Amino acid sequence: MNIRETMEQFEKEHLSPYASLSCNSKGREIPEEECDIRPVYQRDRDRILHCKSFRRMKHKTQVFLAPEGDHYRTRLTHTLEVSQNARTIAKALRLNEDLVEAIALGHDLGHTPFGHCGESALNEVCPEGFEHNIQSVRVVRYLEKQGQGLNLTWEVRDGIENHQIKSTPATLEGKIVRLSDKIAYINHDIDDAIRAQVIAEEDIPREYREILGDTTRKRLDTLIHSIIIESMDKDDILMDPEVEEAMKGLRRFMFDNVYTNPNAKAQEKKARDLIVELYEYYNKHFELLSPKYSYVMEHYNQSKERVVCDYIAGMTDQYAILRFQELRVPISWKIK
């Protein structure tokens, strides 16, 4: 008995007519023999979950650099919250949960150390620019498995690449992750900002609290219910206009009061300078990188600048600090 074929038949019979069926995937860049147990999107989900880039996210900043406390979100906990929100929505709409989860787990694999300030620093110094969504696709295509990549399906790569606001994924599952990402970071960043005493719940404008709720739990409940209700039996992922406008307003409030708050961002200039210095140093001393990066540059015809970005973007916060210390602080001077 072929379990995969049974599961694919189950999808045909029980998922929404708008769902992305595993058997209809556009496939992988390098053809592979099918698994006899798992459909293609489940295999992609498993590959992402077991890759090194996924594990490194637990030591990468989400918003607050070097927070004092164990309860602030990291890039990994953010990813898990996105996945949970997305799966809840996909299940209710009878869409493909495996595809949703694979996209959600992989959407931030290419994020730099030190959150968006690290991304901004690389984007400024690299002639080819730098965007974390594009970098996440590079991770799964070129960088994992010593330059061989994970060989994911087209639909998963499309969802990862197009999870930002300015982009539109090709599948409804990708659109769910795109919205779930915003829902997750707005709400957990409020939670972290309150914990850090950057803002208080009462600082959030009343009009947004009245529509969305006055706690993280209530806001999540409102936003997720809105998507499910508005998208049910439709070939699109939608949200009630009033709720959507309140969410956008809440996002603007976070940019004005948290993401650019000098207390929350006190260490950003140091982090940016560190990233820039590492970039400039390794461009001059490319030979210090592991052979994997030479392979990627030659085998995929990539520029040295791009591959140096690959190396730095893969660092955790602490590893980047360690490399910087080795370059700038004489060993005998280090305080032990």
Tab-separated table of C-alpha atoms in Angstrom:
chain	number	residue	atom	x	y	z
A	1	MET	CA	0.000	0.000	0.000
A	2	ASN	CA	1.321	3.454	-0.943
A	3	ILE	CA	0.434	5.755	1.963
A	4	ARG	CA	1.341	8.905	0.041
A	5	GLU	CA	-1.168	8.129	-2.696
A	6	THR	CA	-3.842	7.497	-0.071
A	7	MET	CA	-3.124	10.886	1.522
A	8	GLU	CA	-3.193	12.598	-1.864
A	9	GLN	CA	-6.596	11.031	-2.549
A	10	PHE	CA	-7.790	12.268	0.851
A	11	GLU	CA	-6.768	15.815	-0.132
A	12	LYS	CA	-8.766	15.549	-3.369
A	13	GLU	CA	-11.864	14.406	-1.523
A	14	HIS	CA	-11.788	16.640	1.542
A	15	LEU	CA	-9.874	19.858	0.879
A	16	SER	CA	-11.398	23.005	-0.563
A	17	PRO	CA	-11.549	23.268	-4.383
A	18	TYR	CA	-9.227	26.270	-3.923
A	19	ALA	CA	-6.579	24.314	-2.010
A	20	SER	CA	-3.147	23.528	-3.440
A	21	LEU	CA	-3.183	19.753	-3.798
A	22	SER	CA	0.096	17.944	-3.256
A	23	CYS	CA	-0.381	15.889	-6.409
A	24	ASN	CA	-0.671	19.093	-8.490
A	25	SER	CA	2.600	20.668	-7.352
A	26	LYS	CA	4.786	22.181	-10.051
A	27	GLY	CA	7.536	20.066	-8.565
A	28	ARG	CA	11.180	20.521	-7.663
A	29	GLU	CA	14.056	22.046	-9.616
A	30	ILE	CA	15.844	18.697	-9.462
A	31	PRO	CA	13.429	15.775	-10.025
A	32	GLU	CA	13.326	13.212	-7.215
A	33	GLU	CA	11.670	9.876	-6.614
A	34	GLU	CA	8.463	10.354	-4.624
A	35	CYS	CA	8.272	9.237	-1.001
A	36	ASP	CA	5.925	6.306	-0.395
A	37	ILE	CA	4.675	7.859	2.882
A	38	ARG	CA	4.747	11.651	2.699
A	39	PRO	CA	3.231	14.020	0.100
A	40	VAL	CA	5.599	16.615	-1.319
A	41	TYR	CA	4.705	19.541	0.974
A	42	GLN	CA	5.070	17.399	4.073
A	43	ARG	CA	8.549	16.395	2.890
A	44	ASP	CA	9.397	20.082	2.412
A	45	ARG	CA	8.166	20.893	5.901
A	46	ASP	CA	10.344	18.118	7.338
A	47	ARG	CA	13.421	19.251	5.396
A	48	ILE	CA	13.082	22.792	6.710
A	49	LEU	CA	12.500	21.647	10.276
A	50	HIS	CA	15.682	19.557	10.248
A	51	CYS	CA	17.986	22.049	8.518
A	52	LYS	CA	20.728	23.994	10.287
A	53	SER	CA	19.358	27.407	9.342
A	54	PHE	CA	16.130	26.614	11.168
A	55	ARG	CA	17.975	25.741	14.382
A	56	ARG	CA	20.072	28.908	14.228
A	57	MET	CA	16.973	31.109	14.367
A	58	LYS	CA	16.693	30.477	18.107
A	59	HIS	CA	19.759	32.709	18.553
A	60	LYS	CA	18.697	35.505	16.197
A	61	THR	CA	17.043	38.731	17.352
A	62	GLN	CA	13.402	39.440	16.553
A	63	VAL	CA	13.087	43.111	17.655
A	64	PHE	CA	14.877	43.730	20.948
A	65	LEU	CA	18.659	43.458	20.730
A	66	ALA	CA	20.333	41.711	23.699
A	67	PRO	CA	17.218	41.720	25.907
A	68	GLU	CA	17.570	41.035	29.610
A	69	GLY	CA	15.163	38.159	30.156
A	70	ASP	CA	14.207	34.769	28.792
A	71	HIS	CA	10.711	35.573	27.557
A	72	TYR	CA	11.366	37.887	24.619
A	73	ARG	CA	10.705	36.489	21.165
A	74	THR	CA	13.519	35.294	18.957
A	75	ARG	CA	13.357	34.719	15.218
A	76	LEU	CA	12.512	31.059	15.942
A	77	THR	CA	9.649	31.717	18.352
A	78	HIS	CA	8.267	34.274	15.891
A	79	THR	CA	8.375	31.600	13.177
A	80	LEU	CA	6.517	29.111	15.357
A	81	GLU	CA	3.815	31.663	16.149
A	82	VAL	CA	3.391	32.433	12.440
A	83	SER	CA	3.074	28.716	11.754
A	84	GLN	CA	0.445	28.265	14.453
A	85	ASN	CA	-1.673	31.187	13.226
A	86	ALA	CA	-1.388	30.022	9.619
A	87	ARG	CA	-2.303	26.425	10.362
A	88	THR	CA	-5.381	27.504	12.331
A	89	ILE	CA	-6.615	29.536	9.367
A	90	ALA	CA	-5.744	26.879	6.782
A	91	LYS	CA	-7.494	24.139	8.730
A	92	ALA	CA	-10.686	26.172	9.062
A	93	LEU	CA	-10.680	26.991	5.328
A	94	ARG	CA	-9.830	23.385	4.343
A	95	LEU	CA	-6.628	24.459	2.613
A	96	ASN	CA	-3.338	22.553	2.572
A	97	GLU	CA	-1.876	22.631	6.090
A	98	ASP	CA	1.381	20.975	5.030
A	99	LEU	CA	2.054	23.683	2.440
A	100	VAL	CA	1.133	26.441	4.888
A	101	GLU	CA	3.421	25.028	7.553
A	102	ALA	CA	6.357	24.549	5.177
A	103	ILE	CA	6.128	28.164	3.983
A	104	ALA	CA	5.721	29.481	7.529
A	105	LEU	CA	8.664	27.525	8.930
A	106	GLY	CA	10.905	28.616	6.059
A	107	HIS	CA	9.878	32.236	5.575
A	108	ASP	CA	12.601	33.771	7.786
A	109	LEU	CA	15.472	31.306	7.292
A	110	GLY	CA	17.504	34.011	5.560
A	111	HIS	CA	17.157	36.665	8.246
A	112	THR	CA	20.349	38.308	9.448
A	113	PRO	CA	21.635	38.579	13.000
A	114	PHE	CA	20.286	41.613	14.894
A	115	GLY	CA	16.902	41.610	13.194
A	116	HIS	CA	15.951	44.178	10.569
A	117	CYS	CA	18.858	46.467	11.415
A	118	GLY	CA	21.215	43.712	10.233
A	119	GLU	CA	19.171	43.354	7.059
A	120	SER	CA	19.250	47.117	6.483
A	121	ALA	CA	23.030	47.248	7.002
A	122	LEU	CA	23.701	44.528	4.413
A	123	ASN	CA	21.262	46.140	1.994
A	124	GLU	CA	23.210	49.405	2.213
A	125	VAL	CA	26.716	47.996	1.763
A	126	CYS	CA	26.125	45.210	-0.756
A	127	PRO	CA	26.006	46.523	-4.340
A	128	GLU	CA	23.372	43.904	-5.196
A	129	GLY	CA	21.205	44.813	-2.208
A	130	PHE	CA	19.850	42.472	0.434
A	131	GLU	CA	16.305	41.379	1.311
A	132	HIS	CA	15.639	38.653	3.846
A	133	ASN	CA	12.841	37.014	1.843
A	134	ILE	CA	15.136	36.600	-1.173
A	135	GLN	CA	17.869	35.375	1.162
A	136	SER	CA	15.508	32.764	2.622
A	137	VAL	CA	15.059	31.351	-0.875
A	138	ARG	CA	18.837	31.346	-1.344
A	139	VAL	CA	19.163	29.327	1.845
A	140	VAL	CA	16.848	26.591	0.614
A	141	ARG	CA	18.138	26.625	-2.994
A	142	TYR	CA	21.886	27.011	-2.577
A	143	LEU	CA	23.218	27.173	0.974
A	144	GLU	CA	21.823	24.272	2.970
A	145	LYS	CA	23.427	20.806	2.779
A	146	GLN	CA	26.872	22.202	1.962
A	147	GLY	CA	25.757	24.037	-1.141
A	148	GLN	CA	23.309	21.433	-2.437
A	149	GLY	CA	20.162	23.108	-1.093
A	150	LEU	CA	16.945	21.497	0.118
A	151	ASN	CA	15.370	21.168	-3.353
A	152	LEU	CA	11.942	22.335	-2.193
A	153	THR	CA	8.834	22.480	-4.356
A	154	TRP	CA	8.002	25.568	-6.391
A	155	GLU	CA	4.970	26.422	-4.250
A	156	VAL	CA	6.964	26.501	-1.014
A	157	ARG	CA	9.702	28.644	-2.537
A	158	ASP	CA	7.099	31.020	-3.984
A	159	GLY	CA	5.429	31.400	-0.580
A	160	ILE	CA	8.745	32.068	1.147
A	161	GLU	CA	9.837	34.642	-1.432
A	162	ASN	CA	6.515	36.503	-1.464
A	163	HIS	CA	5.638	36.661	2.236
A	164	GLN	CA	6.218	40.413	2.506
A	165	ILE	CA	3.472	43.042	2.199
A	166	LYS	CA	4.671	44.286	-1.194
A	167	SER	CA	4.420	40.807	-2.774
A	168	THR	CA	1.579	38.459	-3.725
A	169	PRO	CA	2.052	34.694	-3.350
A	170	ALA	CA	0.682	32.413	-6.059
A	171	THR	CA	-1.252	30.147	-3.667
A	172	LEU	CA	-3.894	30.799	-1.040
A	173	GLU	CA	-1.639	28.996	1.419
A	174	GLY	CA	1.122	31.524	0.715
A	175	LYS	CA	-1.354	34.382	1.200
A	176	ILE	CA	-2.307	32.940	4.592
A	177	VAL	CA	1.336	32.932	5.706
A	178	ARG	CA	1.814	36.480	4.406
A	179	LEU	CA	-1.019	37.719	6.643
A	180	SER	CA	-0.137	35.432	9.554
A	181	ASP	CA	3.377	36.887	9.621
A	182	LYS	CA	1.993	40.394	10.136
A	183	ILE	CA	-0.540	39.245	12.710
A	184	ALA	CA	2.150	37.419	14.665
A	185	TYR	CA	4.799	40.128	14.763
A	186	ILE	CA	2.423	43.009	15.505
A	187	ASN	CA	0.911	41.199	18.461
A	188	HIS	CA	3.991	39.567	19.942
A	189	ASP	CA	5.977	42.770	19.500
A	190	ILE	CA	3.303	44.589	21.527
A	191	ASP	CA	3.646	41.900	24.196
A	192	ASP	CA	7.451	42.227	24.246
A	193	ALA	CA	7.304	46.032	24.229
A	194	ILE	CA	4.973	46.031	27.219
A	195	ARG	CA	7.293	43.588	29.007
A	196	ALA	CA	10.227	45.907	28.251
A	197	GLN	CA	8.177	48.890	29.515
A	198	VAL	CA	8.586	50.661	26.212
A	199	ILE	CA	4.809	51.070	25.993
A	200	ALA	CA	1.759	50.184	28.096
A	201	GLU	CA	-1.463	48.625	26.851
A	202	GLU	CA	-3.202	51.940	27.541
A	203	ASP	CA	-0.874	53.687	25.068
A	204	ILE	CA	-2.434	51.827	22.159
A	205	PRO	CA	-4.999	54.136	20.521
A	206	ARG	CA	-8.513	53.449	21.763
A	207	GLU	CA	-9.988	53.068	18.268
A	208	TYR	CA	-7.730	50.081	17.599
A	209	ARG	CA	-8.394	48.470	20.978
A	210	GLU	CA	-12.150	48.858	20.531
A	211	ILE	CA	-12.073	47.040	17.179
A	212	LEU	CA	-9.342	44.452	17.785
A	213	GLY	CA	-9.398	43.959	21.559
A	214	ASP	CA	-7.413	45.115	24.564
A	215	THR	CA	-5.220	42.021	25.065
A	216	THR	CA	-2.960	39.980	22.789
A	217	ARG	CA	-5.323	37.014	23.030
A	218	LYS	CA	-8.356	39.076	22.027
A	219	ARG	CA	-6.517	40.724	19.127
A	220	LEU	CA	-5.326	37.402	17.749
A	221	ASP	CA	-8.833	35.989	18.089
A	222	THR	CA	-10.367	38.945	16.249
A	223	LEU	CA	-7.857	38.943	13.392
A	224	ILE	CA	-7.878	35.200	12.793
A	225	HIS	CA	-11.682	34.991	12.951
A	226	SER	CA	-11.942	37.876	10.502
A	227	ILE	CA	-9.761	36.117	7.918
A	228	ILE	CA	-11.637	32.840	8.258
A	229	ILE	CA	-15.100	34.438	8.023
A	230	GLU	CA	-14.246	36.689	5.068
A	231	SER	CA	-12.327	33.997	3.133
A	232	MET	CA	-14.662	31.027	3.587
A	233	ASP	CA	-15.461	29.366	0.223
A	234	LYS	CA	-13.640	32.100	-1.714
A	235	ASP	CA	-10.674	31.972	-4.055
A	236	ASP	CA	-8.801	34.582	-2.034
A	237	ILE	CA	-7.646	35.342	1.504
A	238	LEU	CA	-9.494	38.387	2.800
A	239	MET	CA	-10.130	40.341	5.975
A	240	ASP	CA	-13.018	42.542	7.126
A	241	PRO	CA	-12.121	46.089	5.920
A	242	GLU	CA	-12.627	47.673	9.344
A	243	VAL	CA	-10.487	45.044	11.038
A	244	GLU	CA	-7.819	45.315	8.337
A	245	GLU	CA	-7.622	49.106	8.708
A	246	ALA	CA	-7.316	48.750	12.483
A	247	MET	CA	-4.484	46.245	12.015
A	248	LYS	CA	-2.686	48.623	9.649
A	249	GLY	CA	-3.154	51.443	12.149
A	250	LEU	CA	-1.768	49.280	14.925
A	251	ARG	CA	1.249	48.503	12.751
A	252	ARG	CA	1.845	52.225	12.176
A	253	PHE	CA	1.578	52.787	15.918
A	254	MET	CA	4.268	50.129	16.486
A	255	PHE	CA	6.605	51.739	13.956
A	256	ASP	CA	6.181	55.132	15.559
A	257	ASN	CA	6.470	54.006	19.173
A	258	VAL	CA	8.448	50.747	19.285
A	259	TYR	CA	10.394	49.900	16.133
A	260	THR	CA	11.981	53.371	16.053
A	261	ASN	CA	11.943	53.976	19.809
A	262	PRO	CA	15.451	55.024	20.990
A	263	ASN	CA	15.164	52.912	24.145
A	264	ALA	CA	14.274	49.775	22.224
A	265	LYS	CA	16.900	50.489	19.577
A	266	ALA	CA	19.738	51.746	21.772
A	267	GLN	CA	22.174	49.112	20.509
A	268	GLU	CA	21.275	49.312	16.809
A	269	LYS	CA	24.125	51.554	15.670
A	270	LYS	CA	26.651	49.209	17.263
A	271	ALA	CA	25.036	46.239	15.556
A	272	ARG	CA	24.968	48.003	12.167
A	273	ASP	CA	28.633	48.995	12.447
A	274	LEU	CA	29.516	45.418	13.387
A	275	ILE	CA	27.707	43.980	10.347
A	276	VAL	CA	29.312	46.507	7.985
A	277	GLU	CA	32.780	45.799	9.328
A	278	LEU	CA	32.331	42.048	8.982
A	279	TYR	CA	31.127	42.507	5.416
A	280	GLU	CA	34.093	44.655	4.453
A	281	TYR	CA	36.590	42.362	6.176
A	282	TYR	CA	35.402	39.126	4.583
A	283	ASN	CA	35.247	40.718	1.156
A	284	LYS	CA	38.980	41.382	1.561
A	285	HIS	CA	39.665	37.993	3.147
A	286	PHE	CA	37.283	35.689	1.321
A	287	GLU	CA	39.713	32.788	1.746
A	288	LEU	CA	38.795	32.620	5.444
A	289	LEU	CA	35.288	31.400	4.614
A	290	SER	CA	34.580	27.677	4.553
A	291	PRO	CA	34.894	25.835	1.207
A	292	LYS	CA	31.092	25.730	0.941
A	293	TYR	CA	31.019	29.406	0.037
A	294	SER	CA	33.637	29.038	-2.701
A	295	TYR	CA	31.577	26.176	-4.086
A	296	VAL	CA	28.404	28.283	-4.075
A	297	MET	CA	30.180	31.174	-5.798
A	298	GLU	CA	31.656	28.979	-8.544
A	299	HIS	CA	28.923	26.373	-9.007
A	300	TYR	CA	26.022	28.843	-9.094
A	301	ASN	CA	27.971	31.716	-10.683
A	302	GLN	CA	27.469	34.068	-7.735
A	303	SER	CA	29.426	37.228	-6.941
A	304	LYS	CA	31.835	37.356	-4.023
A	305	GLU	CA	29.802	40.162	-2.442
A	306	ARG	CA	26.640	38.065	-2.550
A	307	VAL	CA	28.339	35.047	-1.015
A	308	VAL	CA	29.841	37.161	1.778
A	309	CYS	CA	26.278	38.292	2.506
A	310	ASP	CA	25.311	34.606	2.621
A	311	TYR	CA	27.963	33.997	5.256
A	312	ILE	CA	27.058	36.975	7.449
A	313	ALA	CA	23.296	36.465	7.142
A	314	GLY	CA	23.730	32.913	8.397
A	315	MET	CA	25.377	34.051	11.628
A	316	THR	CA	23.571	34.148	14.953
A	317	ASP	CA	23.835	37.323	17.024
A	318	GLN	CA	26.445	35.831	19.349
A	319	TYR	CA	28.509	34.299	16.545
A	320	ALA	CA	28.658	37.660	14.759
A	321	ILE	CA	29.829	39.319	17.986
A	322	LEU	CA	32.462	36.605	18.453
A	323	ARG	CA	33.806	37.026	14.914
A	324	PHE	CA	33.922	40.791	15.401
A	325	GLN	CA	35.795	40.447	18.698
A	326	GLU	CA	38.360	38.191	17.064
A	327	LEU	CA	38.949	40.826	14.402
A	328	ARG	CA	39.010	43.882	16.656
A	329	VAL	CA	40.027	42.839	20.171
A	330	PRO	CA	43.530	41.450	20.806
A	331	ILE	CA	43.233	38.112	22.583
A	332	SER	CA	45.429	39.165	25.519
A	333	TRP	CA	43.191	42.179	26.155
A	334	LYS	CA	39.975	40.217	26.505
A	335	ILE	CA	38.491	40.207	29.988
A	336	LYS	CA	38.153	36.652	31.256
